[in-house]
mmCIF file of N, CA and C in Angstrom:
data_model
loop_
_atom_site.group_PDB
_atom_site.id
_atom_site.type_symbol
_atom_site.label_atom_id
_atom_site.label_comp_id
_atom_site.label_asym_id
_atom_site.label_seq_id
_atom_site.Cartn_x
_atom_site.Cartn_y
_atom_site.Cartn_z
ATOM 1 N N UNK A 1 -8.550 32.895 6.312
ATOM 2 C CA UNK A 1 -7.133 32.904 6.107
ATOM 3 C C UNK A 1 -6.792 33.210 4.657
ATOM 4 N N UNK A 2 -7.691 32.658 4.007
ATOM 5 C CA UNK A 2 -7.445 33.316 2.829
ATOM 6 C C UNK A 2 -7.107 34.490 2.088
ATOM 7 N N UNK A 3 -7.641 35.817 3.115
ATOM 8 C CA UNK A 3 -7.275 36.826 2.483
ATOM 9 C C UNK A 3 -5.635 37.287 2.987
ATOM 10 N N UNK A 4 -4.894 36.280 3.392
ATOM 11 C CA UNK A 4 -3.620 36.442 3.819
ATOM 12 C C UNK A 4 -2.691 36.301 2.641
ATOM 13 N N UNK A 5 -3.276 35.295 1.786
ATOM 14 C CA UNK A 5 -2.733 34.433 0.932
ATOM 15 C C UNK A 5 -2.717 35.235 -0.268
ATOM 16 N N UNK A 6 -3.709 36.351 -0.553
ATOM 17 C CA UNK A 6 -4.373 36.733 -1.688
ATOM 18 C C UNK A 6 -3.262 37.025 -2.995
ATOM 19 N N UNK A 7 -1.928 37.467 -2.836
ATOM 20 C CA UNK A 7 -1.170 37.901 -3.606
ATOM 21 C C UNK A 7 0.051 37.096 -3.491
ATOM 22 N N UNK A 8 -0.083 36.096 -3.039
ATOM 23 C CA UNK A 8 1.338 35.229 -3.521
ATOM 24 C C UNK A 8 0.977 33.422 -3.542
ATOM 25 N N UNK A 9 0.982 33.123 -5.233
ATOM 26 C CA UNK A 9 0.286 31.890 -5.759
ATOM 27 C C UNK A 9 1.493 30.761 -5.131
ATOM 28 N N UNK A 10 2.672 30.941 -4.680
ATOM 29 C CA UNK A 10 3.690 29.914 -4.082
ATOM 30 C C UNK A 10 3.042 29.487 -2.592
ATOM 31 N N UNK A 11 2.655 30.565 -2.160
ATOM 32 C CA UNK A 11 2.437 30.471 -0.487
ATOM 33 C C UNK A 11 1.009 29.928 -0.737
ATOM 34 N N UNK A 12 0.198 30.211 -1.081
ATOM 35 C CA UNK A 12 -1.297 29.933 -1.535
ATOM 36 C C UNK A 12 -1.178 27.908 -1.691
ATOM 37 N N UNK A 13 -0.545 27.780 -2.965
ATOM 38 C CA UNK A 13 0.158 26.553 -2.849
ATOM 39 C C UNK A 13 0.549 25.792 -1.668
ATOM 40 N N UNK A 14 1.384 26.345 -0.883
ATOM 41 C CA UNK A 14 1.729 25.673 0.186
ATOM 42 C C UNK A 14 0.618 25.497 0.991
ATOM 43 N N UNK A 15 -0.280 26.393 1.415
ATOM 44 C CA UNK A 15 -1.046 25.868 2.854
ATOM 45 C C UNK A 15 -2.135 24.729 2.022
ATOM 46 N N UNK A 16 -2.533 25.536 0.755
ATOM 47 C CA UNK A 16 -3.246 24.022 -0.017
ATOM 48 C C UNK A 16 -2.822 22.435 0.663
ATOM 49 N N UNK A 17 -1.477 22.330 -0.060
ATOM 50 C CA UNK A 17 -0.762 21.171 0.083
ATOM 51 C C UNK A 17 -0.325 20.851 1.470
ATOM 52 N N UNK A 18 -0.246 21.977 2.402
ATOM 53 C CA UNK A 18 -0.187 21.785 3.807
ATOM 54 C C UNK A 18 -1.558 21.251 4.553
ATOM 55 N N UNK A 19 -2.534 21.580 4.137
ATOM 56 C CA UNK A 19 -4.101 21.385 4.691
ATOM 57 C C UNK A 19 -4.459 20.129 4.124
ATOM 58 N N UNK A 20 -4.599 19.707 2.834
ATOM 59 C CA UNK A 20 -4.940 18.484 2.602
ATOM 60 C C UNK A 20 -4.104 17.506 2.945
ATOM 61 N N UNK A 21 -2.440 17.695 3.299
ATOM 62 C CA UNK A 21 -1.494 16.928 3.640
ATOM 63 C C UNK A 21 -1.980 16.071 5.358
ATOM 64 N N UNK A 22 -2.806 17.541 6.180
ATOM 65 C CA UNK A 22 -2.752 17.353 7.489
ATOM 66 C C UNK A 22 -3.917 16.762 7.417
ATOM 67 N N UNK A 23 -5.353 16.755 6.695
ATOM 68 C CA UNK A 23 -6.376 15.888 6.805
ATOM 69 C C UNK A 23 -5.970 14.489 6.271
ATOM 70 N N UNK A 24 -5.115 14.123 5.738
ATOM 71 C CA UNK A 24 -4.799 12.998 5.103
ATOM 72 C C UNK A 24 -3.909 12.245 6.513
ATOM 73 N N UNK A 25 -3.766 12.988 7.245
ATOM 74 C CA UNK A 25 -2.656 12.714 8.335
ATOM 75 C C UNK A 25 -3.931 11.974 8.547
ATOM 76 N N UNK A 26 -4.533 12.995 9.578
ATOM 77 C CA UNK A 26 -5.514 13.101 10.428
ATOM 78 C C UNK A 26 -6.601 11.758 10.126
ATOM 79 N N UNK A 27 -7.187 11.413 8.742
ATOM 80 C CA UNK A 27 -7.297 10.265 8.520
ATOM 81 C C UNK A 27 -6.592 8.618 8.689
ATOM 82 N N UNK A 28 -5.588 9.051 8.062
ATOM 83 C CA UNK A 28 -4.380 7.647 8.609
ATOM 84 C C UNK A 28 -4.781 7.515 10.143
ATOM 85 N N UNK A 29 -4.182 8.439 11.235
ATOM 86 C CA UNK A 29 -4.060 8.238 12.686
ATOM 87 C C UNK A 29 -5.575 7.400 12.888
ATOM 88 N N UNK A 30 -6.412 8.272 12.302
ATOM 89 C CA UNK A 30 -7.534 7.700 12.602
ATOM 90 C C UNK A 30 -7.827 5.944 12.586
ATOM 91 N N UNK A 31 -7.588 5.968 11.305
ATOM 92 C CA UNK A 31 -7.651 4.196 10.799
ATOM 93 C C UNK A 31 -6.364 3.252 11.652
ATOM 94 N N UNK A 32 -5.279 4.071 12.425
ATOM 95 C CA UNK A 32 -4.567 3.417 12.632
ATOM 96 C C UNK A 32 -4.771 2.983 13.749
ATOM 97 N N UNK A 33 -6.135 4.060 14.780
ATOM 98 C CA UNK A 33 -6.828 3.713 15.882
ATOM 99 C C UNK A 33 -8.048 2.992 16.332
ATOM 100 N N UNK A 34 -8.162 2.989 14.954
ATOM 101 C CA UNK A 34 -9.401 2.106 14.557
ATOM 102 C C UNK A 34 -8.529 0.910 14.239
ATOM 103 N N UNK A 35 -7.432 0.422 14.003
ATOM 104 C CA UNK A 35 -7.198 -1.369 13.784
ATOM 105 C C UNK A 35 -6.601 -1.653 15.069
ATOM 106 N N UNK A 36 -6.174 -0.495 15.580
ATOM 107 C CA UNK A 36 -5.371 -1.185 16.722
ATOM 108 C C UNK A 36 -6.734 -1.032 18.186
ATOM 109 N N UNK A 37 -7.757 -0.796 17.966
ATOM 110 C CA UNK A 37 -8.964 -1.344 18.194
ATOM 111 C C UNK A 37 -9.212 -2.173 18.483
ATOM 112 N N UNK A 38 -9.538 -2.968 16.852
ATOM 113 C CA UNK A 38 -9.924 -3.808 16.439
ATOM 114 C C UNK A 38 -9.483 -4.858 16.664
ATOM 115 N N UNK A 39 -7.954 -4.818 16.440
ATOM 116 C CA UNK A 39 -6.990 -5.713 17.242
ATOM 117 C C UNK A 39 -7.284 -6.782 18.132
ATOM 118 N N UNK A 40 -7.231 -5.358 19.474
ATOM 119 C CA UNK A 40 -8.048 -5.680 20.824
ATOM 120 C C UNK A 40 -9.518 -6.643 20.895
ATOM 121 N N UNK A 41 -9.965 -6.082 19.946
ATOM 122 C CA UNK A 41 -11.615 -6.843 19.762
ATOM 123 C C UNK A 41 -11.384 -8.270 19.719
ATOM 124 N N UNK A 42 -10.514 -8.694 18.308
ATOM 125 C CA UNK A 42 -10.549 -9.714 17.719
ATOM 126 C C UNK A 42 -9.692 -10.280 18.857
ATOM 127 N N UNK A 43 -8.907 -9.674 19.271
ATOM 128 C CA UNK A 43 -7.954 -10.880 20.622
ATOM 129 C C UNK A 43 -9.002 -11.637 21.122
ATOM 130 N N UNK A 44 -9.541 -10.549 21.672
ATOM 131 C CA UNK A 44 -11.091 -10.921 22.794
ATOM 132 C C UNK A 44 -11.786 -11.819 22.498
ATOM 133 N N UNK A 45 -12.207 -12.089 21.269
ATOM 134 C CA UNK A 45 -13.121 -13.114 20.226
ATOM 135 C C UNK A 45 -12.606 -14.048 20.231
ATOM 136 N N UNK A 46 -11.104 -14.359 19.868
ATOM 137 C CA UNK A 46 -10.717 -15.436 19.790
ATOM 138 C C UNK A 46 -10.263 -16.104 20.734
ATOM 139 N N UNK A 47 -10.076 -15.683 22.054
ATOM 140 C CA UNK A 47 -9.834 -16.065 23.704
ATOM 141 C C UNK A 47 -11.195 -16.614 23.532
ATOM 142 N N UNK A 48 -11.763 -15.838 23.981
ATOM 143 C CA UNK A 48 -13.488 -16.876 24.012
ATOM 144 C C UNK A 48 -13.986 -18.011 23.574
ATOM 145 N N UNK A 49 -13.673 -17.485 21.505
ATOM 146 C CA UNK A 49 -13.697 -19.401 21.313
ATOM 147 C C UNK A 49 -13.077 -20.426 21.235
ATOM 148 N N UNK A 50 -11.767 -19.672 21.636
ATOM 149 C CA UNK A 50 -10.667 -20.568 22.374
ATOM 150 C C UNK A 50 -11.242 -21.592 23.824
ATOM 151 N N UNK A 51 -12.211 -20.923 24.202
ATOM 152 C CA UNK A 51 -12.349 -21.105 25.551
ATOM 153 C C UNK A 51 -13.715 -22.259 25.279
ATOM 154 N N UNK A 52 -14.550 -21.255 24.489
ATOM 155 C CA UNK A 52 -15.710 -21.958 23.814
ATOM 156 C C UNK A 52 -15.956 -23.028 23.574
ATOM 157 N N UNK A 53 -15.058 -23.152 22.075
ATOM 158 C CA UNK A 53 -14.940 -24.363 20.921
ATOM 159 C C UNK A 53 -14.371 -25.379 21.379
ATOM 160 N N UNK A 54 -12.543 -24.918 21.955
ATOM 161 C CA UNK A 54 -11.777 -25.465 22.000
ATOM 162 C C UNK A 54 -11.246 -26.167 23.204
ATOM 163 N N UNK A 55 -12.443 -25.688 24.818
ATOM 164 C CA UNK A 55 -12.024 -26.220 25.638
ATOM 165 C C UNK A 55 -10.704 -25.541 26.156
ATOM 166 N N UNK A 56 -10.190 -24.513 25.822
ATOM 167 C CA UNK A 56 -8.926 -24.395 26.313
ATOM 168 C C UNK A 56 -9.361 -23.355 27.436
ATOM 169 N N UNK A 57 -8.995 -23.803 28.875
ATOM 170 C CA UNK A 57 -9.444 -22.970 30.034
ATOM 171 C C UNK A 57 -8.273 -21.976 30.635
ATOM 172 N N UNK A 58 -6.600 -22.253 30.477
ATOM 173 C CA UNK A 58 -5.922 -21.583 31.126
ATOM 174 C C UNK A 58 -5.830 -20.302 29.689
ATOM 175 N N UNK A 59 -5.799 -19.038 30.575
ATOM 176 C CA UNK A 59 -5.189 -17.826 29.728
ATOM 177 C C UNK A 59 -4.345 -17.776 28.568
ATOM 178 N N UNK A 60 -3.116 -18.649 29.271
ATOM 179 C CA UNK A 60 -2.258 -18.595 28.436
ATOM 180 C C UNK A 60 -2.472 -19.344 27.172
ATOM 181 N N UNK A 61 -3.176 -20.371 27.298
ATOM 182 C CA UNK A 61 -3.577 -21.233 25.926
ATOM 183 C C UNK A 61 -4.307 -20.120 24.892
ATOM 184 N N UNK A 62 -5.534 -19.399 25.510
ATOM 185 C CA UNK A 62 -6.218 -18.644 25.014
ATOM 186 C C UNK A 62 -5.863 -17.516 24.217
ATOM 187 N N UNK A 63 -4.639 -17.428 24.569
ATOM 188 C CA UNK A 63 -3.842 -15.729 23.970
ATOM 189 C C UNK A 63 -3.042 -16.407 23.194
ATOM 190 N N UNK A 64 -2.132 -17.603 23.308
ATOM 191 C CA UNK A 64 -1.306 -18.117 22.332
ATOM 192 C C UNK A 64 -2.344 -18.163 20.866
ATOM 193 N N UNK A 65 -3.153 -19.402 21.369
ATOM 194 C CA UNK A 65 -4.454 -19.579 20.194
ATOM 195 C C UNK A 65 -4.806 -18.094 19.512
ATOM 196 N N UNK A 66 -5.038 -17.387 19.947
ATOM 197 C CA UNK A 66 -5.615 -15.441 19.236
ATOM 198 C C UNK A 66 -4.659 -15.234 18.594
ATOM 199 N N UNK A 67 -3.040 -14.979 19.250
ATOM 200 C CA UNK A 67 -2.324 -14.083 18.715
ATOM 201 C C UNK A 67 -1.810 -15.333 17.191
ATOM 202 N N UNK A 68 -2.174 -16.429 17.383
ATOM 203 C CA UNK A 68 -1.802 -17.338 16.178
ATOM 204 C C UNK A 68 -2.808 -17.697 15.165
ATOM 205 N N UNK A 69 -4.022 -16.901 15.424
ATOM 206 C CA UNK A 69 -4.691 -17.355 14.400
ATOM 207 C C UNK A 69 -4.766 -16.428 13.325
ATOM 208 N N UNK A 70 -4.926 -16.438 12.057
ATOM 209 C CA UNK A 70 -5.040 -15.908 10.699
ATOM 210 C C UNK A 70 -5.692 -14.846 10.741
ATOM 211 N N UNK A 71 -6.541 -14.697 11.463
ATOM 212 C CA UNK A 71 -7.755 -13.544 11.668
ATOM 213 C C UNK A 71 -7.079 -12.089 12.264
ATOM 214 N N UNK A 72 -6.325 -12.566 13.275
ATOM 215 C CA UNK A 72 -5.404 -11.534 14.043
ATOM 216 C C UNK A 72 -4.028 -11.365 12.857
ATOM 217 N N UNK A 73 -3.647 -12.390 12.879
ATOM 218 C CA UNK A 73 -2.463 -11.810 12.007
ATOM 219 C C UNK A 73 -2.863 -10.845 10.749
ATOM 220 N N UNK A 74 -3.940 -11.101 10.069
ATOM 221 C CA UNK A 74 -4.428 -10.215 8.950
ATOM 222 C C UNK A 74 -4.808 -8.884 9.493
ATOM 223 N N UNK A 75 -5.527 -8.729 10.841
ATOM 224 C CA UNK A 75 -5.799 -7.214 11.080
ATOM 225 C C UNK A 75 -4.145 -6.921 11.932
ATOM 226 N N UNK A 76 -3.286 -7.445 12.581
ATOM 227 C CA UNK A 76 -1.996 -6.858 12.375
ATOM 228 C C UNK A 76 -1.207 -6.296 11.393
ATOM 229 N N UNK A 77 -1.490 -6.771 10.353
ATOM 230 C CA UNK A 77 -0.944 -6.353 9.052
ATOM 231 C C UNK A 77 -1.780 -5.362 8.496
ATOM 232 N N UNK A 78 -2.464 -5.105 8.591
ATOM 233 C CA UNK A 78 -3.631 -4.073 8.844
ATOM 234 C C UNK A 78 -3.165 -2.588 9.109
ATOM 235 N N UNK A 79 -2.795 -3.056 10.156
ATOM 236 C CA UNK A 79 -1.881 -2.541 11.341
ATOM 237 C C UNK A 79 -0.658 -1.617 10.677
ATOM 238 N N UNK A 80 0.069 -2.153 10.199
ATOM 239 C CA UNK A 80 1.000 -2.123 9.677
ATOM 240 C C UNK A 80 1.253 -0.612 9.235
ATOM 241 N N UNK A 81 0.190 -1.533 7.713
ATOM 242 C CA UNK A 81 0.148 -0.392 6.714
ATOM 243 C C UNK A 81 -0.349 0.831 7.229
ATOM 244 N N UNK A 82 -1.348 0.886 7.925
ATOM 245 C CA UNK A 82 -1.872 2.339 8.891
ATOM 246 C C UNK A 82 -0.997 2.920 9.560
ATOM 247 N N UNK A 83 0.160 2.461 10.242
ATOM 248 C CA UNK A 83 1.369 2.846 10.906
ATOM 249 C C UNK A 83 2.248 3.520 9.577
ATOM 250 N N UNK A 84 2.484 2.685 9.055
ATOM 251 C CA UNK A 84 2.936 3.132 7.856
ATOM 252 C C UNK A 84 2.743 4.687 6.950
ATOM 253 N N UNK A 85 1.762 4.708 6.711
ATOM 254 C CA UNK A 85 0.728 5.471 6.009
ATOM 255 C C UNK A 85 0.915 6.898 6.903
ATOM 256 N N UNK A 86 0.547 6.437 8.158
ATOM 257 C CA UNK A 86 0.422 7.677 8.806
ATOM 258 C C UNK A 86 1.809 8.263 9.447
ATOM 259 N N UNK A 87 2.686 7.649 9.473
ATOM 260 C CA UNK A 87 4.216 7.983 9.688
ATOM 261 C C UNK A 87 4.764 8.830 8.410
ATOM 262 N N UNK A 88 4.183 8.093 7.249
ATOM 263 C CA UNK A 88 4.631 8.784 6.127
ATOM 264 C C UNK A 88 4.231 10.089 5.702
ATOM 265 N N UNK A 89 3.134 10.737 6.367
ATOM 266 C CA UNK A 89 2.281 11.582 6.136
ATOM 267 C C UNK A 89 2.762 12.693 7.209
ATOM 268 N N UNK A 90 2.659 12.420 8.159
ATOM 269 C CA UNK A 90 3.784 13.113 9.275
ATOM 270 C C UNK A 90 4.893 13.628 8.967
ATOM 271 N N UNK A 91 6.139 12.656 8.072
ATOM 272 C CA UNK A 91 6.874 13.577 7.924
ATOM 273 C C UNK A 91 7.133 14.357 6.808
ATOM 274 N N UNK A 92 5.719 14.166 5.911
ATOM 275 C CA UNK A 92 5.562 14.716 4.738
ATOM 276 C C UNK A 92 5.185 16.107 5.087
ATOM 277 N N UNK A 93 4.180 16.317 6.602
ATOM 278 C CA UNK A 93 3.915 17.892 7.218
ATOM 279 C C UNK A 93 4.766 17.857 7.651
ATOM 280 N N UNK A 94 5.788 17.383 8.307
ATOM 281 C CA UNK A 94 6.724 18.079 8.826
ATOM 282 C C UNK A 94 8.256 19.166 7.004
ATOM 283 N N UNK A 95 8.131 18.138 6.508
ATOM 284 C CA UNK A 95 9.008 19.119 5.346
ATOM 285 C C UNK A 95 7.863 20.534 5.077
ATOM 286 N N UNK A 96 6.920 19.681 5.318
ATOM 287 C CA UNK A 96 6.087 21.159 4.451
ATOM 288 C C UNK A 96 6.305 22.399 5.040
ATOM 289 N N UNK A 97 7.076 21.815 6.666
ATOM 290 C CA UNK A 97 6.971 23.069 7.659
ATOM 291 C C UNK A 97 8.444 23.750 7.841
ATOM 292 N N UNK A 98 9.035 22.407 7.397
ATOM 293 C CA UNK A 98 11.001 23.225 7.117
ATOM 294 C C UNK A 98 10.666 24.011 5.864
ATOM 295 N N UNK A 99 10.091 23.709 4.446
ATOM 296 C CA UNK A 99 10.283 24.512 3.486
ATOM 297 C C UNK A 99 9.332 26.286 3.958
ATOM 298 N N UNK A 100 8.281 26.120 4.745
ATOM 299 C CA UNK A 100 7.702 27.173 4.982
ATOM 300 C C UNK A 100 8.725 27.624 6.028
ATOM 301 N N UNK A 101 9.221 27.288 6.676
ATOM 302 C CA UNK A 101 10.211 28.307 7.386
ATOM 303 C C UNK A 101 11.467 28.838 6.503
ATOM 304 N N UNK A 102 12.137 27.518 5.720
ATOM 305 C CA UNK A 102 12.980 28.442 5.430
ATOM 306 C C UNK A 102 12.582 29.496 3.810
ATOM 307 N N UNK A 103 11.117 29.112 3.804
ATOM 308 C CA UNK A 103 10.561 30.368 2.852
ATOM 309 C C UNK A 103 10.795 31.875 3.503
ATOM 310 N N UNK A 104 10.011 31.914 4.781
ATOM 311 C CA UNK A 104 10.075 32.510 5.653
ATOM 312 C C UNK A 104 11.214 33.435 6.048
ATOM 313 N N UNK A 105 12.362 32.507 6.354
ATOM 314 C CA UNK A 105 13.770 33.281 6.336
ATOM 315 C C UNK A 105 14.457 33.957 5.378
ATOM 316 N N UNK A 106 13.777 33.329 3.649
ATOM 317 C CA UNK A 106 14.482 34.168 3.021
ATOM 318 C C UNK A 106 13.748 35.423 2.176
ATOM 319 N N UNK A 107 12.622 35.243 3.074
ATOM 320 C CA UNK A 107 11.820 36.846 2.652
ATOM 321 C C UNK A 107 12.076 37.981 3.743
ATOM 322 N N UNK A 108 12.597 37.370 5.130
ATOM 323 C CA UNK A 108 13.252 38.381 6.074
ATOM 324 C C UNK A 108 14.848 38.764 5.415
ATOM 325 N N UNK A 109 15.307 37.733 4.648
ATOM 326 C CA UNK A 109 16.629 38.413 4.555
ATOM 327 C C UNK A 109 16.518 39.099 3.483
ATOM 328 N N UNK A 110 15.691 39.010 2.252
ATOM 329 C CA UNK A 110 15.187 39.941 1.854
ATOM 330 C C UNK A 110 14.297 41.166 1.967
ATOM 331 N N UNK A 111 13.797 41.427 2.936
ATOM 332 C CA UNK A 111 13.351 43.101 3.625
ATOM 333 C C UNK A 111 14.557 43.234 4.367
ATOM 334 N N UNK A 112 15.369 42.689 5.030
ATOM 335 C CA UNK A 112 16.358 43.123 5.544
ATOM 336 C C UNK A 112 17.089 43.898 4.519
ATOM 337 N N UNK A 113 17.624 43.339 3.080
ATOM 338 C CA UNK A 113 18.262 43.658 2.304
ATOM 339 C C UNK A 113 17.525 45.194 1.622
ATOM 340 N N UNK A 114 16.220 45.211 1.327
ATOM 341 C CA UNK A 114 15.740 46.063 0.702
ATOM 342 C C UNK A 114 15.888 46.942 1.983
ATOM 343 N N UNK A 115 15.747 46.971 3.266
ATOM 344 C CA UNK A 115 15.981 48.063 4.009
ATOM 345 C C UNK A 115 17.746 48.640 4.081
ATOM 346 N N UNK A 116 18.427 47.799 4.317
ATOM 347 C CA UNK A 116 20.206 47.793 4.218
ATOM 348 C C UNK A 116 20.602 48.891 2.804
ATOM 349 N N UNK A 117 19.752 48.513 1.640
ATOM 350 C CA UNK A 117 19.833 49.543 0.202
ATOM 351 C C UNK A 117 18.879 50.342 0.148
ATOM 352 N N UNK A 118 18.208 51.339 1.605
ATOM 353 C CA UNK A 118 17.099 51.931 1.073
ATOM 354 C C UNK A 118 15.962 51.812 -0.088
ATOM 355 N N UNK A 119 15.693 50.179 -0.219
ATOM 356 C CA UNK A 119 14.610 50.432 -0.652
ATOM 357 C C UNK A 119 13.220 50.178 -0.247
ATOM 358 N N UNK A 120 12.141 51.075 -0.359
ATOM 359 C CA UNK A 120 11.199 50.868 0.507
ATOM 360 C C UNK A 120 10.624 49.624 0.249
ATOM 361 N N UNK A 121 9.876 49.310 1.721
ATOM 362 C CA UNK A 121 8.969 47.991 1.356
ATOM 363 C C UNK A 121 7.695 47.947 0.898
ATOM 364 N N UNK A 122 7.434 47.268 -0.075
ATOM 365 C CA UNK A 122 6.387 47.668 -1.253
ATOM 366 C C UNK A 122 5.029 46.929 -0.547
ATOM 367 N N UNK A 123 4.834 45.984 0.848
ATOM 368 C CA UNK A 123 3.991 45.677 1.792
ATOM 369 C C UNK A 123 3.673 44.305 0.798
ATOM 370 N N UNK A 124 4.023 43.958 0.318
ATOM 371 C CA UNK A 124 3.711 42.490 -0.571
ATOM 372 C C UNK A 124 4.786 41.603 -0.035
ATOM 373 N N UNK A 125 4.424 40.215 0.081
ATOM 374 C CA UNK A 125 5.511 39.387 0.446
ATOM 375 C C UNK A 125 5.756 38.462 -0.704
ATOM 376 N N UNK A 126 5.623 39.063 -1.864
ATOM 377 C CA UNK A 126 6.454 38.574 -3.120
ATOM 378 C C UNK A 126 7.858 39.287 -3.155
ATOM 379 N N UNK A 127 9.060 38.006 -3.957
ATOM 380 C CA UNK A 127 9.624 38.395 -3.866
ATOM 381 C C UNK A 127 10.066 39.817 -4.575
ATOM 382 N N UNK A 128 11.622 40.491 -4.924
ATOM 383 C CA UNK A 128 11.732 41.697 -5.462
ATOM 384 C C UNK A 128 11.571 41.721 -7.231
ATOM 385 N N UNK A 129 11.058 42.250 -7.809
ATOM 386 C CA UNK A 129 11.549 42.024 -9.373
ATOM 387 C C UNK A 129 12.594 41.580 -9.721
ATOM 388 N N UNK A 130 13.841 42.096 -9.024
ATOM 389 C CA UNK A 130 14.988 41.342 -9.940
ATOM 390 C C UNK A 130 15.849 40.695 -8.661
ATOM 391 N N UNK A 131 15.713 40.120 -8.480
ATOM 392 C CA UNK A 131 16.485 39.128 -7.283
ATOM 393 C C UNK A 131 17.876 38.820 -7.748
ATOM 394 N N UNK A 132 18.881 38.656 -7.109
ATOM 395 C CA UNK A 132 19.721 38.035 -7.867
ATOM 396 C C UNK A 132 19.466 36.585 -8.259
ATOM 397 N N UNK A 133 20.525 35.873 -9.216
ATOM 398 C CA UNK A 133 20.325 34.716 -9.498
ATOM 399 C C UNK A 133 20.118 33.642 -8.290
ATOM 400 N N UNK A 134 21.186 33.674 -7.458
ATOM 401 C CA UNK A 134 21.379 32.886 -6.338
ATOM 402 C C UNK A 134 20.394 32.598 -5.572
ATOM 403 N N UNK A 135 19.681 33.962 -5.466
ATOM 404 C CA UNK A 135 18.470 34.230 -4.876
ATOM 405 C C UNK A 135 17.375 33.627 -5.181
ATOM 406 N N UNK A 136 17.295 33.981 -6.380
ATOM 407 C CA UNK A 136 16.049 33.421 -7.432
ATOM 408 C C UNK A 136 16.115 31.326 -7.345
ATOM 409 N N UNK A 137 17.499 31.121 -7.475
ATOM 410 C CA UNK A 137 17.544 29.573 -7.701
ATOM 411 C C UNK A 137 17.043 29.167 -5.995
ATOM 412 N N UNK A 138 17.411 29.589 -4.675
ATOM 413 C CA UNK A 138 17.024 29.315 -4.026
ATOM 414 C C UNK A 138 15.259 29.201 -3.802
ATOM 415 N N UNK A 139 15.130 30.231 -4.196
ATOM 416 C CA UNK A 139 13.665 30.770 -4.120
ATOM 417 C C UNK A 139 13.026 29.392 -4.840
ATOM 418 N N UNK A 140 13.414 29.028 -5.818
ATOM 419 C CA UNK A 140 12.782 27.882 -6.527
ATOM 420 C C UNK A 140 12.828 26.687 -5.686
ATOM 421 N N UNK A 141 13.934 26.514 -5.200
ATOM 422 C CA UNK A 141 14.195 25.335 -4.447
ATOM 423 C C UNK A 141 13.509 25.016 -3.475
ATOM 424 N N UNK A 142 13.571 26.110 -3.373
ATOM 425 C CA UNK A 142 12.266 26.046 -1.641
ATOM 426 C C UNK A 142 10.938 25.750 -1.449
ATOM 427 N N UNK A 143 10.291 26.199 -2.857
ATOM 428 C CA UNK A 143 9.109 26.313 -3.168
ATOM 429 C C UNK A 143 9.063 25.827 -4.519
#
């Protein structure tokens, strides 16, 4: 993919920051499937020595006891932050993907424009040498 990129250091930029953005996703989800796992595990553990230690034989004692002990509440919070983390990262690819579109749109309305004033297209998707201002401030904004 790289040789797509070869002549424009903004767009080059973006899939950078788009690719490490989406492995960073891709990590979070991960850890966030790994506590809510774990979760499950530790419920399990602590029903048992609920059942074990404590003599407690009906279900319901057993799940009250888990979901109240310190052990669970710490990998819930666990929890949390991985939810967290990976929500935040999500909609951090998702802007990355409004600013690449509306990059996108304003290099079509620019070949539109260079075709509308006969001027040919120079096959680069940089923008024109002299853009107007408006143009140019957008262009920044976007990217």
């Amino acid at each position: 993919m790289a040789y797509l990129l070869s002549g424009d250091p903004h767009l080059e930029r973006y899939f950078q920051a788009y690719r490490s953005t989406a492995e960073a996703l891709a990590e979070a989800k991960s850890r966030r499937v790994r506590f809510e796992e774990a979760r499950k595990i530790k419920k399990a553990r602590l029903m048992a020595r609920a059942e074990a230690e404590l003599q407690l034989g009906a279900v319901q004692k057993q799940e009250r006891y888990a979901y109240s002990h310190a052990e669970y509440q710490e990998l819930v919070d666990f929890l949390e932050q991985a939810v967290k983390e990976e929500t935040r990262l999500y909609w951090e690819l998702e802007c990355l993907r409004a600013e690449f579109e509306a990059w996108r749109s304003l290099q079509a309305s620019q070949r539109y424009e260079k075709q509308a004033y006969g001027v040919p297209p120079t096959g680069d998707s940089s923008p024109s040498p002299a853009p107007s201002t408006t143009k140019r401030a957008k262009a920044d904004l976007l990217l």
